mmCIF file of C-alpha atoms in Angstrom:
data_model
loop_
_atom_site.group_PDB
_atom_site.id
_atom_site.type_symbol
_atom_site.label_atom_id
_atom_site.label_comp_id
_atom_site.label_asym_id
_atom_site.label_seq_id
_atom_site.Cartn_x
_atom_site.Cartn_y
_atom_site.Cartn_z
ATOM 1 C CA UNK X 738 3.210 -6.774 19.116
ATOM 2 C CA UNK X 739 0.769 -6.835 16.143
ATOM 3 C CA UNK X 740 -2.668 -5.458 17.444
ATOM 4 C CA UNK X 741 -6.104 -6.188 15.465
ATOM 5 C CA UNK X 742 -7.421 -2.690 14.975
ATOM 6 C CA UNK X 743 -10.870 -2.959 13.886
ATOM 7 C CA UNK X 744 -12.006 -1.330 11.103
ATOM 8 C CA UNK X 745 -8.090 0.254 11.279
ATOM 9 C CA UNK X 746 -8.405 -0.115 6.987
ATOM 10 C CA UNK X 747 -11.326 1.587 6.151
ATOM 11 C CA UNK X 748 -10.768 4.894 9.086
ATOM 12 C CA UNK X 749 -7.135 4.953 7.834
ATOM 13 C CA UNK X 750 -8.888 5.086 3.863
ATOM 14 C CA UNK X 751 -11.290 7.755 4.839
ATOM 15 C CA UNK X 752 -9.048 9.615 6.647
ATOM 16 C CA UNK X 753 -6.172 9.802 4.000
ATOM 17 C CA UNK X 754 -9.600 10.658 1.398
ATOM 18 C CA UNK X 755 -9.568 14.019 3.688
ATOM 19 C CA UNK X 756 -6.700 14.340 4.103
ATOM 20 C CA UNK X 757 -5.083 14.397 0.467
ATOM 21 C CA UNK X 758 -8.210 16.775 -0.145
ATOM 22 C CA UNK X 759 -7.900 19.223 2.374
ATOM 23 C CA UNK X 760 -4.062 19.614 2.344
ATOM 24 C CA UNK X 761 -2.858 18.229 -1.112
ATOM 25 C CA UNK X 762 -1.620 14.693 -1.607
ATOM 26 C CA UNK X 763 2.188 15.991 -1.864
ATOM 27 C CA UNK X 764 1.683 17.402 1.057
ATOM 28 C CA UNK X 765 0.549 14.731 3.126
ATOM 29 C CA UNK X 766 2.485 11.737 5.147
ATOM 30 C CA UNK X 767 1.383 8.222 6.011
ATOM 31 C CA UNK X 768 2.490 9.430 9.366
ATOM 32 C CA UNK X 769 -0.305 12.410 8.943
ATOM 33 C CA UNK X 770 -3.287 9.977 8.044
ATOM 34 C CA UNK X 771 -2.387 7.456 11.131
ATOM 35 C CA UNK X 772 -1.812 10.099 13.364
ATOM 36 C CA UNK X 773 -5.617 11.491 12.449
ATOM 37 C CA UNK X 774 -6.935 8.481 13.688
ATOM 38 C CA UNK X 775 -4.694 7.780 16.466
ATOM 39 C CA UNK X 776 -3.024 5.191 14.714
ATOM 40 C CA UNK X 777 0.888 4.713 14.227
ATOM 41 C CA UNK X 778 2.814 5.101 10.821
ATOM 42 C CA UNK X 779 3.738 1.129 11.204
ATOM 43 C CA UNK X 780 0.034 0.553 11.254
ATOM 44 C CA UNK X 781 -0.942 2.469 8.258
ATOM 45 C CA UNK X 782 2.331 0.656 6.509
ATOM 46 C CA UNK X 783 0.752 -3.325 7.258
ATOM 47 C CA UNK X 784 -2.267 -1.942 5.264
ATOM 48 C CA UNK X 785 -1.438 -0.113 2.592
ATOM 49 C CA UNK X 786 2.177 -0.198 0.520
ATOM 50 C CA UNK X 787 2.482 3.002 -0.077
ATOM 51 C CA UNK X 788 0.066 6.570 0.254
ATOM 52 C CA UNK X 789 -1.276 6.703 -3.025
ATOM 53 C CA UNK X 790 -2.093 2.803 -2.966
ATOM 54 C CA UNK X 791 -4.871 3.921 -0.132
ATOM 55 C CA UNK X 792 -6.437 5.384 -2.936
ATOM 56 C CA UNK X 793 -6.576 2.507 -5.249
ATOM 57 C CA UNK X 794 -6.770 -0.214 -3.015
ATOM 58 C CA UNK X 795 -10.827 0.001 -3.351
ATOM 59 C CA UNK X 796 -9.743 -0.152 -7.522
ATOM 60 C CA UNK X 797 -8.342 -2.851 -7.334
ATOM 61 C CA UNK X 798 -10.710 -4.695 -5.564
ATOM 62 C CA UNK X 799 -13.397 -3.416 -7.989
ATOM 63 C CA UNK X 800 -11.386 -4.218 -11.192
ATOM 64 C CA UNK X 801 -11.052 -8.104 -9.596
ATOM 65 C CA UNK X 802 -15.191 -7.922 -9.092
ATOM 66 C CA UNK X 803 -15.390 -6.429 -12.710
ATOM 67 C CA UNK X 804 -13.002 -9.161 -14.508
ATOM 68 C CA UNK X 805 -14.833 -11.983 -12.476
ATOM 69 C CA UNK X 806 -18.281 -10.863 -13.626
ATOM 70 C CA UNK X 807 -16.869 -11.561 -17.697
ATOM 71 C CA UNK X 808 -16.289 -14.799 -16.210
ATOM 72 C CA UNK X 809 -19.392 -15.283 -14.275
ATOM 73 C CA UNK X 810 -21.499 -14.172 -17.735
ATOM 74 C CA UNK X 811 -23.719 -17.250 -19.143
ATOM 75 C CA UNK X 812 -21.855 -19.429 -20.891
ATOM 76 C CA UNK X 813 -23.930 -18.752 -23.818
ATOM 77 C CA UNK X 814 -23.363 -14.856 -23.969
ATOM 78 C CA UNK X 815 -21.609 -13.362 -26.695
ATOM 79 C CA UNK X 816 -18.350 -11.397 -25.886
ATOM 80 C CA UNK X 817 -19.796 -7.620 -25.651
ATOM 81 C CA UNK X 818 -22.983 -9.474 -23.460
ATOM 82 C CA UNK X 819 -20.582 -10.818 -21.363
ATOM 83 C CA UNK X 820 -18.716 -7.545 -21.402
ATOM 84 C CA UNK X 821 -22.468 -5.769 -20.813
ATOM 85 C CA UNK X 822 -22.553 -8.240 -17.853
ATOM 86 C CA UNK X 823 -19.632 -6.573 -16.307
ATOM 87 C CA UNK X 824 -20.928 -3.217 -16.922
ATOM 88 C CA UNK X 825 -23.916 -4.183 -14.768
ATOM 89 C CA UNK X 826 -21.750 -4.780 -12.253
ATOM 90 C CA UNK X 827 -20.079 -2.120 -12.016
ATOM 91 C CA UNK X 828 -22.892 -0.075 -12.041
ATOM 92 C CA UNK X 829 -24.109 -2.322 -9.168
ATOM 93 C CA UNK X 830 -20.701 -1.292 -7.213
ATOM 94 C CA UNK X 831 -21.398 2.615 -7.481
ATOM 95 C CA UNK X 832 -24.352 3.039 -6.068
ATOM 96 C CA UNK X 833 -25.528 6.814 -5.985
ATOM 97 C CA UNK X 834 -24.942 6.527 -2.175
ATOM 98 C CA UNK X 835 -21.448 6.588 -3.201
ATOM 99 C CA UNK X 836 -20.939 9.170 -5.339
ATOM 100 C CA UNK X 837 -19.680 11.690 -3.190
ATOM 101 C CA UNK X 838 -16.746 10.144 -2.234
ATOM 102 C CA UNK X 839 -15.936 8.820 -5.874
ATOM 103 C CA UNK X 840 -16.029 12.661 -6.838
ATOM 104 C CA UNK X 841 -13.442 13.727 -4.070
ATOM 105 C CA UNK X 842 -11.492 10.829 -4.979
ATOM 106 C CA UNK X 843 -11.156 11.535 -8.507
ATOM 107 C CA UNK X 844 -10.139 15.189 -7.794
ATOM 108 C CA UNK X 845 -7.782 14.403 -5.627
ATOM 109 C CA UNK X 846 -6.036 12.298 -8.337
ATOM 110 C CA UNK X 847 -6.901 15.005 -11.170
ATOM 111 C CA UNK X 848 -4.788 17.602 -9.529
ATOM 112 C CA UNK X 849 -1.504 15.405 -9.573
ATOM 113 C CA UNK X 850 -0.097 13.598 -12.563
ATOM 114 C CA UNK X 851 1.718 10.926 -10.844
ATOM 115 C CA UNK X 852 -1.700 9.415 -9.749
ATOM 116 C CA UNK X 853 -3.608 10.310 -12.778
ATOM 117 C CA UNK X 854 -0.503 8.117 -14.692
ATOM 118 C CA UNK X 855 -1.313 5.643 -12.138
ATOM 119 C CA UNK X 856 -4.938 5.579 -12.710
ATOM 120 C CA UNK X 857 -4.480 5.600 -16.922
ATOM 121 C CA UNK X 858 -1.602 2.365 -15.847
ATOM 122 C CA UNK X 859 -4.977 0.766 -13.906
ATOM 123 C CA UNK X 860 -7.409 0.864 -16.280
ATOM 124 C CA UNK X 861 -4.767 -0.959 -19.209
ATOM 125 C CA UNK X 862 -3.824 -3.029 -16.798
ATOM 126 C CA UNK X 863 -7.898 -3.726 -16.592
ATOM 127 C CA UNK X 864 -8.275 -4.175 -20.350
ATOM 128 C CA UNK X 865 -5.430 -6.706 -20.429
ATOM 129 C CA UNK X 866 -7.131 -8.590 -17.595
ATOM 130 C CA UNK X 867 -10.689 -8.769 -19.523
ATOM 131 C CA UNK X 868 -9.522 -9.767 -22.703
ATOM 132 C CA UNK X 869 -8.403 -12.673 -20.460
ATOM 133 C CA UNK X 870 -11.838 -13.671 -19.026
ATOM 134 C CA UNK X 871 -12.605 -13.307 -22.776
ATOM 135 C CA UNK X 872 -10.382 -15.839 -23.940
ATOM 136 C CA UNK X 873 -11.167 -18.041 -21.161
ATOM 137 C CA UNK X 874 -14.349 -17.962 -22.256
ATOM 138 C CA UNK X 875 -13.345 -18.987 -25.927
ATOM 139 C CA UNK X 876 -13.291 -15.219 -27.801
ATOM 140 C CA UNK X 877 -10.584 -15.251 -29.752
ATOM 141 C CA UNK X 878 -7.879 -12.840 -30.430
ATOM 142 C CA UNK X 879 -9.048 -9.854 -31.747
ATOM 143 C CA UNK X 880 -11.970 -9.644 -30.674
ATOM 144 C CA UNK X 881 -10.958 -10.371 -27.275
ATOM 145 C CA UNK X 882 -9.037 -7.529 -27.039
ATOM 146 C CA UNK X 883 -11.586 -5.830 -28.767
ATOM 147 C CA UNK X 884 -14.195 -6.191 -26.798
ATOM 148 C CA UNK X 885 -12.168 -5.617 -23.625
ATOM 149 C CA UNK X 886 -11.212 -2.227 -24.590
ATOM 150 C CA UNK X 887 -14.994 -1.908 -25.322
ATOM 151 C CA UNK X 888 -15.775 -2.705 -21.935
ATOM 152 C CA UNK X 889 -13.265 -0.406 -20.389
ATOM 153 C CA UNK X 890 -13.860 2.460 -22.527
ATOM 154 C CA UNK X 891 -17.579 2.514 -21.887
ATOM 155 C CA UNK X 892 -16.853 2.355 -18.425
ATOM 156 C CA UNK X 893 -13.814 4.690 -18.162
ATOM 157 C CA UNK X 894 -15.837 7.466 -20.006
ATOM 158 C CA UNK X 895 -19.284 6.421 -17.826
ATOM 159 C CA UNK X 896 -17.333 7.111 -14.818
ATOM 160 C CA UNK X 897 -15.993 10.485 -15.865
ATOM 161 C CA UNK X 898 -19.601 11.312 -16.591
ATOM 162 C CA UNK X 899 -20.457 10.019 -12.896
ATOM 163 C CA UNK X 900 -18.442 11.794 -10.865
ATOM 164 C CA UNK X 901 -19.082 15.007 -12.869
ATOM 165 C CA UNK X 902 -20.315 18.453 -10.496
ATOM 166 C CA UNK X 903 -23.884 18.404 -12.046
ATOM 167 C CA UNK X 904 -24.310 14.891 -13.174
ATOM 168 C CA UNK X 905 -27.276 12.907 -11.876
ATOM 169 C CA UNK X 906 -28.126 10.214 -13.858
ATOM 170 C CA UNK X 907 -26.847 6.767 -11.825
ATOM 171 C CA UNK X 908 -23.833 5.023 -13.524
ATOM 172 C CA UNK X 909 -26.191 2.353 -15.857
ATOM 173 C CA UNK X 910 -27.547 5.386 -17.443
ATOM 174 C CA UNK X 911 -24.706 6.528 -18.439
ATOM 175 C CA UNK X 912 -22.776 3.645 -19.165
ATOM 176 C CA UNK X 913 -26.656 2.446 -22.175
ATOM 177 C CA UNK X 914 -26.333 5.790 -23.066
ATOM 178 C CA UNK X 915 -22.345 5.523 -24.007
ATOM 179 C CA UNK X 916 -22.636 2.247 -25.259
ATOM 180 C CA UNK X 917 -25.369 4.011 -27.758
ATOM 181 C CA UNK X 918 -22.830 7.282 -28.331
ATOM 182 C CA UNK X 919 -20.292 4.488 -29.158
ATOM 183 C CA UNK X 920 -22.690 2.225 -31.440
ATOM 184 C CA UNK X 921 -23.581 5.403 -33.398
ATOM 185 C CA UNK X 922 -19.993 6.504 -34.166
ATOM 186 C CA UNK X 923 -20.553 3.758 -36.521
ATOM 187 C CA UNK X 924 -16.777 2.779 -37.889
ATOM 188 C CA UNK X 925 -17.350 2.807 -41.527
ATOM 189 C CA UNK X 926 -16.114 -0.378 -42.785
ATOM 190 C CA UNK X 927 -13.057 0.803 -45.578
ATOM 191 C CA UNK V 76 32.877 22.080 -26.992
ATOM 192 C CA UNK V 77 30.091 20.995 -28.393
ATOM 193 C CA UNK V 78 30.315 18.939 -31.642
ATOM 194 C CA UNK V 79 27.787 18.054 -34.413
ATOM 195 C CA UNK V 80 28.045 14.562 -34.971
ATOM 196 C CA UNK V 81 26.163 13.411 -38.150
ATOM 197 C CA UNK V 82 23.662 10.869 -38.578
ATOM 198 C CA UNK V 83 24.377 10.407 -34.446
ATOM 199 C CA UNK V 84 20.602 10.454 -33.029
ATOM 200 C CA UNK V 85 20.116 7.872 -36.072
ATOM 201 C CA UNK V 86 23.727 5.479 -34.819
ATOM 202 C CA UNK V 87 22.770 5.076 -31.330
ATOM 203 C CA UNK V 88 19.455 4.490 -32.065
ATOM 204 C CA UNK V 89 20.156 1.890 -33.788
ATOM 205 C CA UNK V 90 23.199 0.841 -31.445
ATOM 206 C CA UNK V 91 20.613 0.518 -28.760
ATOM 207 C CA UNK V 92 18.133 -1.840 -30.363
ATOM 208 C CA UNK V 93 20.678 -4.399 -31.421
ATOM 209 C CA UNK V 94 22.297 -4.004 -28.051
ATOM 210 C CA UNK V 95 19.182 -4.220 -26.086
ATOM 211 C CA UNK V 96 17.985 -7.430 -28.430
ATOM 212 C CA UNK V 97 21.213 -9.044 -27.718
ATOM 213 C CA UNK V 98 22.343 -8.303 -24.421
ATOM 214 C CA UNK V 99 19.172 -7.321 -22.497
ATOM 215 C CA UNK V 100 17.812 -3.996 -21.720
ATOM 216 C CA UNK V 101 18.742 -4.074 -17.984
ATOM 217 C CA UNK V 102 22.092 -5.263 -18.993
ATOM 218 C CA UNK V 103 23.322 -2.810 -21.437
ATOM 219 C CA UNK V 104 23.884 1.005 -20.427
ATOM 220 C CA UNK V 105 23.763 4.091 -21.976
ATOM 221 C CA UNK V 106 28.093 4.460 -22.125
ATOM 222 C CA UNK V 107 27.825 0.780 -23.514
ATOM 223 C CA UNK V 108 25.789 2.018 -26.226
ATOM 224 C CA UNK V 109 27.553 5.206 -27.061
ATOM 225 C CA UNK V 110 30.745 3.162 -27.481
ATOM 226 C CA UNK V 111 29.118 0.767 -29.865
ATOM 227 C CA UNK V 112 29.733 3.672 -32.510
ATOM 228 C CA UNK V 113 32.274 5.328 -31.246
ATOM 229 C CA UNK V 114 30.746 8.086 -29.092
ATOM 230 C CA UNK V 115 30.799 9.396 -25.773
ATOM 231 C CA UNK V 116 28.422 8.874 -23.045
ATOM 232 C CA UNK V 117 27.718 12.952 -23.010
ATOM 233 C CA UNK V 118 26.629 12.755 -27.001
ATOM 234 C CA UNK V 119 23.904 9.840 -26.343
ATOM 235 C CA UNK V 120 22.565 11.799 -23.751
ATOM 236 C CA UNK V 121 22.559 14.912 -26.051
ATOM 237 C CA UNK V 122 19.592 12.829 -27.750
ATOM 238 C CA UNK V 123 17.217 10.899 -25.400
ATOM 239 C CA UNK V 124 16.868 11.801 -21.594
ATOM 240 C CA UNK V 125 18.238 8.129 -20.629
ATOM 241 C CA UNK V 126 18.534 4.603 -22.166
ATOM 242 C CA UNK V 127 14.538 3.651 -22.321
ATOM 243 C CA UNK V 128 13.681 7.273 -24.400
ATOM 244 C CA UNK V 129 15.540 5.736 -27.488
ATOM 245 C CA UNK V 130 12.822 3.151 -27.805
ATOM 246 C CA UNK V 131 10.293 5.660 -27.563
ATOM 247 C CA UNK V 132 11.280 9.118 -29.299
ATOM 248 C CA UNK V 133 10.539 7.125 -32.754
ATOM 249 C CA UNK V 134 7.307 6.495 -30.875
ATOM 250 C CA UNK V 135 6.314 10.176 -30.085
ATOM 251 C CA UNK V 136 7.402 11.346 -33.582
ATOM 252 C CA UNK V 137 4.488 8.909 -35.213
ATOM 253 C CA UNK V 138 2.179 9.706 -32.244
ATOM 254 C CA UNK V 139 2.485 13.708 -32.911
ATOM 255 C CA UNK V 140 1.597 12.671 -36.833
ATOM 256 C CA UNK V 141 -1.095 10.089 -36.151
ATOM 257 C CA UNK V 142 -2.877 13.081 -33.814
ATOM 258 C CA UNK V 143 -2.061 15.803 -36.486
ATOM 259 C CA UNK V 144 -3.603 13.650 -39.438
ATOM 260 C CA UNK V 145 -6.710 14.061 -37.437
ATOM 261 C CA UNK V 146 -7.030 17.882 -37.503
ATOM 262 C CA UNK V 147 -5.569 17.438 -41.433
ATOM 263 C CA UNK V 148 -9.042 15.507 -42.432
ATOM 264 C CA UNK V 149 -11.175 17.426 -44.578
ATOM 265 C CA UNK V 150 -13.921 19.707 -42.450
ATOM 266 C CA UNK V 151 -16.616 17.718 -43.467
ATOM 267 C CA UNK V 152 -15.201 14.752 -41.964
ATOM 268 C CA UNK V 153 -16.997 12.936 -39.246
ATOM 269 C CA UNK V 154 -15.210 11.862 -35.902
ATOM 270 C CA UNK V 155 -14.437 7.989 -37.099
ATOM 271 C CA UNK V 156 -13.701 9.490 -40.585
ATOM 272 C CA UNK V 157 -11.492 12.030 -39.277
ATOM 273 C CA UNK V 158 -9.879 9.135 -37.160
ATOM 274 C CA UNK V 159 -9.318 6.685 -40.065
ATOM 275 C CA UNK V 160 -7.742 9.122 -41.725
ATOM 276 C CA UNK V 161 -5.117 8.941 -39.107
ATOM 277 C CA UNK V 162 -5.540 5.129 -39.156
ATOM 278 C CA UNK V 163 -4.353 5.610 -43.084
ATOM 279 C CA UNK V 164 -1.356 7.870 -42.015
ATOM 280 C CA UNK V 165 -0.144 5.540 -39.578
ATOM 281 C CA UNK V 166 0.045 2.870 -42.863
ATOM 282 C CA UNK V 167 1.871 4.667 -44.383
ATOM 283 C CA UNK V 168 4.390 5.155 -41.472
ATOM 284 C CA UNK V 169 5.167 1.200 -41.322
ATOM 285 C CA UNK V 170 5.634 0.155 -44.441
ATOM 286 C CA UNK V 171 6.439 -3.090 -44.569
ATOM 287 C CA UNK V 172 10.135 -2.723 -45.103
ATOM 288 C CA UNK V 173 9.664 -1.451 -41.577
ATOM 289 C CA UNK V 174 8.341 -4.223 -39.749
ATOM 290 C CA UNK V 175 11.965 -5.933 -38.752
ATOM 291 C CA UNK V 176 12.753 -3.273 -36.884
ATOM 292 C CA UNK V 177 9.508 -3.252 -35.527
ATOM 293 C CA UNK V 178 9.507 -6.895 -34.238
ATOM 294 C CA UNK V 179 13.182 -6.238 -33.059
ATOM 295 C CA UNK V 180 11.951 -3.329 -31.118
ATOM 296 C CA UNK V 181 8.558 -5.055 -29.566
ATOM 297 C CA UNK V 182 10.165 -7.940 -28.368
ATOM 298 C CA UNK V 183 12.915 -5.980 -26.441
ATOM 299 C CA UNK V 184 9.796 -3.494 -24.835
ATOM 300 C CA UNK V 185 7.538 -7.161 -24.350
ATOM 301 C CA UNK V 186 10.643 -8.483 -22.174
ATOM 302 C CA UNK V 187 10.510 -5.696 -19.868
ATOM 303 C CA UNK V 188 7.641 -5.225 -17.470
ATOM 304 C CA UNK V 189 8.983 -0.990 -17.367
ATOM 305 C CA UNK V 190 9.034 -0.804 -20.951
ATOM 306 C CA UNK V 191 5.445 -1.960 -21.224
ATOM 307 C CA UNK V 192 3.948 -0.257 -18.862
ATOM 308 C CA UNK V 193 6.057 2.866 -20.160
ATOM 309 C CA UNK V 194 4.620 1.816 -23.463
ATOM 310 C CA UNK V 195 0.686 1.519 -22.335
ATOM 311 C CA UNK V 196 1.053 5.241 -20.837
ATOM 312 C CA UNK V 197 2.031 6.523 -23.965
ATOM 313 C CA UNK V 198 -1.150 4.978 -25.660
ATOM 314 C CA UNK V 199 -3.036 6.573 -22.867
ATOM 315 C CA UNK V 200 -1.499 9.880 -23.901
ATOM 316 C CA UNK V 201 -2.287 9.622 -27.607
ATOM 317 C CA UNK V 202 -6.145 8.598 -26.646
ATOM 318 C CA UNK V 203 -5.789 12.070 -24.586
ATOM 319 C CA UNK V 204 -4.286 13.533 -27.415
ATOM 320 C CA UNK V 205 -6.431 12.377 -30.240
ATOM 321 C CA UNK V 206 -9.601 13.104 -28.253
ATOM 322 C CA UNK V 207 -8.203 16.431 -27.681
ATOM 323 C CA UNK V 208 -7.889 17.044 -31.640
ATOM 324 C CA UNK V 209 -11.487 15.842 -32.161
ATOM 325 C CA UNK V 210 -12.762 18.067 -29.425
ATOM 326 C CA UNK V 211 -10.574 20.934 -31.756
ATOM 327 C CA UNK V 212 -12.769 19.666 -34.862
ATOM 328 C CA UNK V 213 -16.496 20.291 -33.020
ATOM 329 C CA UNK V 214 -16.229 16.814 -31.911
ATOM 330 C CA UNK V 215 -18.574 17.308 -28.291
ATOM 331 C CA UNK V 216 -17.828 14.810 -25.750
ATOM 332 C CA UNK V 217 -18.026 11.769 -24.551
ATOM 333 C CA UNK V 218 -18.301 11.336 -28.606
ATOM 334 C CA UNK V 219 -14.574 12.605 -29.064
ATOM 335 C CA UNK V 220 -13.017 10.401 -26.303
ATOM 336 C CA UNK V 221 -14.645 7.155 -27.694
ATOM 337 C CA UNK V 222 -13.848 7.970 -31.693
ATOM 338 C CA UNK V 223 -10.053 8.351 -29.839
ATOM 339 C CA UNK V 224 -10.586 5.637 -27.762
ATOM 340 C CA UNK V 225 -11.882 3.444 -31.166
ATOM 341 C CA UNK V 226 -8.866 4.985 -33.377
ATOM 342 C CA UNK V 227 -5.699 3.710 -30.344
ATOM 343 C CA UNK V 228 -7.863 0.543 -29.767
ATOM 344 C CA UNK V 229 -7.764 -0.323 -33.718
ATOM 345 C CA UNK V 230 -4.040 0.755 -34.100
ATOM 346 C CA UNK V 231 -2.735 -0.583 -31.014
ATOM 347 C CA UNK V 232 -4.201 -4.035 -32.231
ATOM 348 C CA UNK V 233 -3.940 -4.005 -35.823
ATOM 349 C CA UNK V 234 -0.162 -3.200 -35.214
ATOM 350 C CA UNK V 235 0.559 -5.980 -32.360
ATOM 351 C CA UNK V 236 -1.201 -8.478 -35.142
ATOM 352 C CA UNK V 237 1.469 -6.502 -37.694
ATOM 353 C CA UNK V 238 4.465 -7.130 -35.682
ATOM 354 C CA UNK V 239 3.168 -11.001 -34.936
ATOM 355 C CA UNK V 240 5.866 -13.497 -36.362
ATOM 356 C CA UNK V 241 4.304 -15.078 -39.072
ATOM 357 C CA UNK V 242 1.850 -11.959 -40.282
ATOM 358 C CA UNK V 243 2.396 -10.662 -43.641
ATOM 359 C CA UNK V 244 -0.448 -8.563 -44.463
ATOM 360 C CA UNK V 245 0.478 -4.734 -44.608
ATOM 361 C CA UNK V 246 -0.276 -3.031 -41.592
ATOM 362 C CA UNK V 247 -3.036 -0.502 -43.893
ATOM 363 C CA UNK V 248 -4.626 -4.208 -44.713
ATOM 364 C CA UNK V 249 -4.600 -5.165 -41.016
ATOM 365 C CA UNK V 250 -6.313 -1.806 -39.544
ATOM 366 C CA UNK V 251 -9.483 -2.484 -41.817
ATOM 367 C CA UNK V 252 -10.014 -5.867 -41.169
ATOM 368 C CA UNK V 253 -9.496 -5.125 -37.300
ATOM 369 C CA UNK V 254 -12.350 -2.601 -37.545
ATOM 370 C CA UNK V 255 -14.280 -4.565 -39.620
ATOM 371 C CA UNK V 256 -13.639 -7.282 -36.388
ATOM 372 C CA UNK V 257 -15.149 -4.239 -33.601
ATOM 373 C CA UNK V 258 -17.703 -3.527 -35.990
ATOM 374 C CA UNK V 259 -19.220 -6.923 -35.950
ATOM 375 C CA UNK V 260 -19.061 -7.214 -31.948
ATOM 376 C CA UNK V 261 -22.045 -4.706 -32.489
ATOM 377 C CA UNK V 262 -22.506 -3.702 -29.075
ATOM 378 C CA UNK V 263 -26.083 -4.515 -28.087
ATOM 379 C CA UNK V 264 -27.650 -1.392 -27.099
ATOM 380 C CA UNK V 265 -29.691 -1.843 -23.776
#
């Protein structure tokens, strides 16, 4: 019998959060993080595919909110406003509220190489899904691609920046201030 | 007893490709390969770690050169300039005599989801690996992980337009017109 356990997804999430923290993630069973919240192994198993997909499952859902706002950008926008569209977005997504748990989350996946591979495998994954929206909005190729890998690196290296022990600016901060680090690299044209 | 076979790492190399081109990567196996030229399943795996490494240990060679050309540039070179100095290198790795083998080798990776997504890691890596260089020059961060992040994004691109079926501009050509491209998406600063 298949029961509705309300809010089953989001206890099993936090749990596994605390889990992976307090014990290691190697060290820790899907059986474990049901069992914490008096759930069964079978339970954990219709939510999330596998234990480290608890851990991304919010990424994934983020990157689909991210890719959708290149899309949602006036039609009118250039390609980096539609990709400084996104950016608002995201920035929009991690409030300061959640910063905590973004922090405990990205040590968690800092201490083990298999998820940091996973993570690195996410965020090209995101690239190739922006330069999409991109050329759905009529960018061409490269600057598509371009301005995808823009996007993501501004972000990627924002986030770092977020989740860091002393950091305190909120994620748009970071992510004008980037964009400005990046614009003043200036790539001298050869 | 353990025999030096000359030219060997070279044979199956190239065994591989045209077998993987022909047959299908999934298809072919590491004995099949070794046979192709007349060696034993035990000598091919004297050279690469199993049958996807022989795509790739070309790869790492030019990725350990492309990351050492950045701590060759003079002292006085800034972060972009030490980075299109590896951007110059990797030119003169691909010449164009080169670029068969290239295609040959890019269509077999872009016909198998595991080879890409092998393939997108190993960019990853070299972003880690150039910023880490920069950071080696008294490049501070985030500055060194977007001048990395600018150098992977310009190669990576430039050399998928390189190994595109009807391109014939040299791959040196190529790079500076692709960051001529990034330079005029002139991200608006906010």
């Amino acid at each position: 019998m298949v029961r509705w356990e309300p809010g089953a997804q989001e206890r099993l999430a936090a749990a596994a959060l605390e889990l992976y923290a307090s014990r290691g993630f190697e060290q820790t069973t899907a059986a474990d993080v049901a069992q914490s919240v008096g759930l069964t192994e079978r339970t954990f198993f219709r939510y999330f595919a596998d234990k480290r997909e608890v851990l991304f499952a919010g990424q994934d859902h983020f990157q689909q909110l991210f890719v959708a706002n290149v899309a949602a950008a006036p039609p009118e926008a250039s390609a980096m406003e539609a990709v400084s569209f996104a950016l608002d977005a995201a920035a929009v997504f991690f409030p300061d509220e959640r910063r905590p748990h973004s922090r405990l989350r990205q040590s968690i996946i800092d201490a083990n190489p298999g998820l940091h591979e996973r993570e690195l495998l996410k965020l090209a994954r995101l690239t190739e899904g922006m330069a999409a929206a991109l050329r759905d909005r009529g960018v061409p190729e490269p600057q598509a691609t371009l301005a995808a890998h823009t996007g993501v690196t501004v972000f990627g290296v924002a986030f770092r920046l977020w989740v860091g022990e002393h950091e305190e600016r909120p994620l748009g901060a970071i992510e004008a201030d980037v964009l400005r680090d990046l614009q003043a690299l200036s790539p001298s044209v050869r």
